[in-house]
Amino acid sequence: MENPRNDFAAPRGCTEKTIYFLGIAVSLMHIYFNIVDVIPSLWQNALHYSGFSLLCILVYPFFLRKGARGILLFDVLPGILAAIAAIYMIAMEDAIYARGVHLSLIEWFAGILLILSAIEFTRRTTGWIIPILIILSLTYVSWWGSLLSGVFKFSGLTAETILFRSIYGDDGLFGNIALISSSFVFMFILFGAFLLRSGAGDFVVNLARAVAGKTAGGPGLVAVFASGLTGTISGSAVANTASTGVITIPLMKKAGFKAKFAAGVEAAASTGGQLMPPIMGAGAFVMASYTQIPYTTIVAVSILPAILYFATVGFFVRVEAKRINISVIDDEQLKLIDVLKEGGLPFLLPIATLIGLLVYGFTPTYAAGISILAVIVSSWITPNRMGVRAIMDALALGARNMVMTAILLCSVGLIVNVIATAGIGNTFSLMITNWAGSSLLIALILIALASLVLGMGLPVTAAYIVLGTLSAPALYNLIADAQLVEILSKGMLSEEAKTVFMLAAPDKMEMLNQPMSLEEARRLLSEVPLNLAGTIRDLGISPEVSTSVLLSAHMIIFWLSQDSNVTPPVCLTAFTAAAIAKTQPMTTGLEAWKIAKGIYIVPLLFAYTPLIGGSWYEVMEIFIFALIGLYAFSGALQGCLENRLSLPLRLFALVLAAAMLWPASLYVHLIAALLFGMLFFFNLRGKPEPSAAAGR
């Protein structure tokens, strides 16, 4: 999604005024069918696409130079035609069914126009990758899929069938993903716009400065704190970097951090905003829809992992501050009580209202609507009162910030529809399973690489949607098999699963009633044919465990989908930070990639430990030792804790970090933590290095 506009001056020029008032109308339309009166989902999604088609042609004109000739032909007319075509096709749904699912000439024209508009508008907002994928997907099921051999061979569908399914299918242009966009995602983007207009953005940065600004390396910690809270508002890593980075990066440089490190910290921290409850960007809503797991459950299990991620970035900041002996900034005069008085309530009260409504059981859409009202009400007990003009600004801002995401999520439905129709997801999952064998680690590496490649051309949300559709089944099976191996090793397989197992390996039945080693259990499970493996998983694992395994698989993919923000060669968040810091983009990307290591480590905890779905005791044990382990890991990479570490001590700290992060016994974790405590105490008595020059 786009960077939020932080200037709220009156719009100037015909185009800006049109965008402004059209944005208000689009926002009011969404509030109506999300809060006031429910309408059929196809109509809701068609109106959603129509409104944002009109906004897209104005926000992303064909000619970048305003006032260029041909703008009417290449912008306004296609946008209006796309909006009319969307409404017309939904209005003709009953007539099409009455004809036995046959399209008239004008319906052919309107349907083709819709698909072409989705391709063109997506090209304008996100580049060429998604349009190319849409074209490849549609031509695959109509033409070149029949030319292939092997598992990807697909006998072509008729053009009429493809067009009908692309428009009306459950996963099509106006399908489930578009419904997520027109309901949950839009309402939360609008909620974020109201927060920004109420002054919450400035409040977040000032709050971070008041809390962390006076500590050693405080400006870096300000970036971590502010970016996490701002990410709750904006849901965009790039927007996060652009809005908070202009304050935090100069502060870090002034304190003495190297410019590329300052930019890397901001990029890594802003990326974490996508992982920060309660909003977590659009991916959390897509995950809730895909898995049918309540949004509140997803948010609840995301709290501790998000803390681990931000703690890792904070550890890098503190370690680097100690390594180059950065002192406290003396001119940080902000006081916490003053910050809270000036603008705290428009942020704290609505967020508390949102969380309370979600926990109480209200739908996310309704909770977001009530929270928007809470923003307006709470602003009236602060100096930043929201009147009619401010409300109009927020409505316009919310719609404008949603343009890219709305067009993207609707258009991605064309790809997902083909994946579902052709069964590519199951085929791809089987390929991952075959390539990885029984190794969960190899599967994670393959998915991480696929995520990085997809992320080079796709926004994070689209990368998660595509990757989740393709690889989540394989990852679920591998994690579930690890659970089954443990159950088999204890001789605790259910009787129903044993009955199915008898069909697969009748000569091994006697082994199922007695304990065995993990290796024996793994070998026994590998003998089960693929057509029976799924049934044994369903019967051998309890529904609660199955849900936690499914959530773990999707959380792994969701987290890994964020890596394109900070991983070269394409890392837009790091490049945005580099532009602010005036550093080389690629070296900044490498620095951000190093600092954001939590984005790879935490998914390993999802895969190998009960961090999701375990008892509160298990979860807290994993969290506490992981927290210590991540500090040891940061110190080992930077070569410092409270003072510099020699190479042997760095290696020792790295081993201790691995021991605390690895799913070992409590005794192993305690011994590793004790040894690290001794190392920390030994290091504390060392001598600090001279301070580094500011801003290098």
GROMACS .gro file of N, CA and C in nm, residues 290-291 293 425-426 429-430 432-433 439-440 443-444 447 467-484 525 533-557 606-607:
model
  180
  290TYR      N    1  -0.805  -1.785   0.502
  290TYR     CA    2  -0.754  -1.911   0.447
  290TYR      C    3  -0.767  -2.026   0.545
  291THR      N    4  -0.731  -2.001   0.669
  291THR     CA    5  -0.724  -2.109   0.768
  291THR      C    6  -0.854  -2.129   0.844
  293ILE      N    7  -0.922  -1.982   1.101
  293ILE     CA    8  -0.885  -1.964   1.242
  293ILE      C    9  -0.920  -1.821   1.279
  425GLY      N   10  -0.160  -2.591  -0.658
  425GLY     CA   11  -0.114  -2.584  -0.519
  425GLY      C   12  -0.078  -2.721  -0.464
  426ASN      N   13  -0.163  -2.819  -0.486
  426ASN     CA   14  -0.134  -2.955  -0.438
  426ASN      C   15  -0.011  -3.011  -0.507
  429SER      N   16   0.298  -2.847  -0.368
  429SER     CA   17   0.324  -2.897  -0.233
  429SER      C   18   0.388  -3.035  -0.237
  430LEU      N   19   0.340  -3.120  -0.329
  430LEU     CA   20   0.400  -3.253  -0.343
  430LEU      C   21   0.545  -3.243  -0.389
  432ILE      N   22   0.751  -2.991  -0.322
  432ILE     CA   23   0.830  -2.950  -0.206
  432ILE      C   24   0.855  -3.070  -0.114
  433THR      N   25   0.750  -3.150  -0.094
  433THR     CA   26   0.763  -3.268  -0.008
  433THR      C   27   0.866  -3.364  -0.065
  439SER      N   28   1.270  -3.385   0.555
  439SER     CA   29   1.342  -3.279   0.625
  439SER      C   30   1.261  -3.150   0.627
  440LEU      N   31   1.218  -3.112   0.744
  440LEU     CA   32   1.146  -2.987   0.760
  440LEU      C   33   1.237  -2.869   0.733
  443ALA      N   34   1.267  -2.800   0.365
  443ALA     CA   35   1.142  -2.738   0.319
  443ALA      C   36   1.138  -2.590   0.355
  444LEU      N   37   1.183  -2.556   0.476
  444LEU     CA   38   1.184  -2.415   0.518
  444LEU      C   39   1.280  -2.334   0.432
  447ILE      N   40   1.112  -2.279   0.093
  447ILE     CA   41   1.005  -2.179   0.102
  447ILE      C   42   1.065  -2.039   0.121
  467LEU      N   43   0.239  -1.768  -0.203
  467LEU     CA   44   0.321  -1.871  -0.139
  467LEU      C   45   0.239  -1.957  -0.044
  468GLY      N   46   0.144  -1.895   0.025
  468GLY     CA   47   0.058  -1.973   0.114
  468GLY      C   48  -0.027  -2.072   0.038
  469THR      N   49  -0.079  -2.028  -0.078
  469THR     CA   50  -0.160  -2.118  -0.160
  469THR      C   51  -0.077  -2.235  -0.211
  470LEU      N   52   0.048  -2.209  -0.247
  470LEU     CA   53   0.132  -2.312  -0.308
  470LEU      C   54   0.197  -2.405  -0.207
  471SER      N   55   0.245  -2.351  -0.096
  471SER     CA   56   0.334  -2.431  -0.010
  471SER      C   57   0.279  -2.464   0.128
  472ALA      N   58   0.171  -2.398   0.172
  472ALA     CA   59   0.119  -2.425   0.306
  472ALA      C   60   0.081  -2.572   0.327
  473PRO      N   61   0.017  -2.638   0.229
  473PRO     CA   62  -0.015  -2.780   0.251
  473PRO      C   63   0.108  -2.867   0.278
  474ALA      N   64   0.215  -2.844   0.202
  474ALA     CA   65   0.336  -2.923   0.223
  474ALA      C   66   0.396  -2.897   0.360
  475LEU      N   67   0.400  -2.772   0.399
  475LEU     CA   68   0.457  -2.737   0.529
  475LEU      C   69   0.372  -2.793   0.641
  476TYR      N   70   0.240  -2.785   0.625
  476TYR     CA   71   0.150  -2.843   0.725
  476TYR      C   72   0.177  -2.993   0.741
  477ASN      N   73   0.190  -3.063   0.629
  477ASN     CA   74   0.213  -3.208   0.635
  477ASN      C   75   0.342  -3.242   0.707
  478LEU      N   76   0.449  -3.166   0.680
  478LEU     CA   77   0.578  -3.196   0.741
  478LEU      C   78   0.575  -3.170   0.892
  479ILE      N   79   0.512  -3.059   0.933
  479ILE     CA   80   0.503  -3.030   1.077
  479ILE      C   81   0.412  -3.131   1.146
  480ALA      N   82   0.301  -3.166   1.079
  480ALA     CA   83   0.209  -3.266   1.135
  480ALA      C   84   0.278  -3.402   1.147
  481ASP      N   85   0.360  -3.437   1.048
  481ASP     CA   86   0.433  -3.564   1.054
  481ASP      C   87   0.530  -3.567   1.172
  482ALA      N   88   0.591  -3.451   1.201
  482ALA     CA   89   0.680  -3.444   1.318
  482ALA      C   90   0.602  -3.471   1.446
  483GLN      N   91   0.479  -3.421   1.452
  483GLN     CA   92   0.393  -3.449   1.568
  483GLN      C   93   0.357  -3.597   1.573
  484LEU      N   94   0.326  -3.656   1.457
  484LEU     CA   95   0.290  -3.797   1.451
  484LEU      C   96   0.406  -3.887   1.492
  525LEU      N   97   0.662  -4.429   0.969
  525LEU     CA   98   0.569  -4.335   0.905
  525LEU      C   99   0.601  -4.318   0.757
  533ALA      N  100  -0.168  -4.120   0.396
  533ALA     CA  101  -0.097  -4.037   0.494
  533ALA      C  102  -0.187  -3.927   0.550
  534GLY      N  103  -0.266  -3.863   0.462
  534GLY     CA  104  -0.353  -3.755   0.508
  534GLY      C  105  -0.458  -3.803   0.606
  535THR      N  106  -0.513  -3.922   0.581
  535THR     CA  107  -0.614  -3.977   0.671
  535THR      C  108  -0.554  -4.007   0.808
  536ILE      N  109  -0.434  -4.063   0.808
  536ILE     CA  110  -0.368  -4.095   0.935
  536ILE      C  111  -0.338  -3.967   1.012
  537ARG      N  112  -0.299  -3.860   0.941
  537ARG     CA  113  -0.275  -3.732   1.010
  537ARG      C  114  -0.404  -3.681   1.074
  538ASP      N  115  -0.512  -3.687   0.999
  538ASP     CA  116  -0.639  -3.637   1.051
  538ASP      C  117  -0.686  -3.714   1.173
  539LEU      N  118  -0.663  -3.846   1.171
  539LEU     CA  119  -0.710  -3.930   1.282
  539LEU      C  120  -0.610  -3.938   1.396
  540GLY      N  121  -0.482  -3.921   1.366
  540GLY     CA  122  -0.379  -3.940   1.468
  540GLY      C  123  -0.349  -3.815   1.549
  541ILE      N  124  -0.390  -3.698   1.498
  541ILE     CA  125  -0.362  -3.571   1.565
  541ILE      C  126  -0.494  -3.510   1.609
  542SER      N  127  -0.499  -3.460   1.731
  542SER     CA  128  -0.622  -3.401   1.783
  542SER      C  129  -0.654  -3.273   1.706
  543PRO      N  130  -0.782  -3.232   1.703
  543PRO     CA  131  -0.820  -3.109   1.633
  543PRO      C  132  -0.745  -2.986   1.684
  544GLU      N  133  -0.718  -2.980   1.816
  544GLU     CA  134  -0.646  -2.865   1.872
  544GLU      C  135  -0.504  -2.859   1.817
  545VAL      N  136  -0.437  -2.976   1.815
  545VAL     CA  137  -0.300  -2.981   1.764
  545VAL      C  138  -0.299  -2.951   1.615
  546SER      N  139  -0.398  -3.004   1.543
  546SER     CA  140  -0.407  -2.979   1.399
  546SER      C  141  -0.420  -2.831   1.370
  547THR      N  142  -0.501  -2.760   1.451
  547THR     CA  143  -0.518  -2.616   1.432
  547THR      C  144  -0.388  -2.541   1.457
  548SER      N  145  -0.316  -2.580   1.562
  548SER     CA  146  -0.190  -2.512   1.593
  548SER      C  147  -0.085  -2.541   1.486
  549VAL      N  148  -0.087  -2.661   1.428
  549VAL     CA  149   0.006  -2.695   1.320
  549VAL      C  150  -0.025  -2.611   1.196
  550LEU      N  151  -0.155  -2.600   1.163
  550LEU     CA  152  -0.195  -2.519   1.048
  550LEU      C  153  -0.156  -2.373   1.067
  551LEU      N  154  -0.177  -2.321   1.188
  551LEU     CA  155  -0.141  -2.183   1.216
  551LEU      C  156   0.010  -2.164   1.211
  552SER      N  157   0.084  -2.261   1.263
  552SER     CA  158   0.231  -2.253   1.257
  552SER      C  159   0.279  -2.247   1.112
  553ALA      N  160   0.221  -2.332   1.025
  553ALA     CA  161   0.261  -2.333   0.884
  553ALA      C  162   0.238  -2.198   0.819
  554HIS      N  163   0.120  -2.140   0.842
  554HIS     CA  164   0.090  -2.011   0.781
  554HIS      C  165   0.170  -1.897   0.844
  555MET      N  166   0.195  -1.903   0.973
  555MET     CA  167   0.278  -1.800   1.036
  555MET      C  168   0.421  -1.803   0.983
  556ILE      N  169   0.473  -1.923   0.958
  556ILE     CA  170   0.608  -1.935   0.901
  556ILE      C  171   0.612  -1.865   0.765
  557ILE      N  172   0.513  -1.894   0.681
  557ILE     CA  173   0.509  -1.835   0.547
  557ILE      C  174   0.488  -1.685   0.556
  606PHE      N  175   0.861  -2.150   1.534
  606PHE     CA  176   0.727  -2.196   1.496
  606PHE      C  177   0.730  -2.342   1.451
  607ALA      N  178   0.835  -2.376   1.377
  607ALA     CA  179   0.841  -2.508   1.314
  607ALA      C  180   0.882  -2.618   1.413
   0.00000   0.00000   0.00000
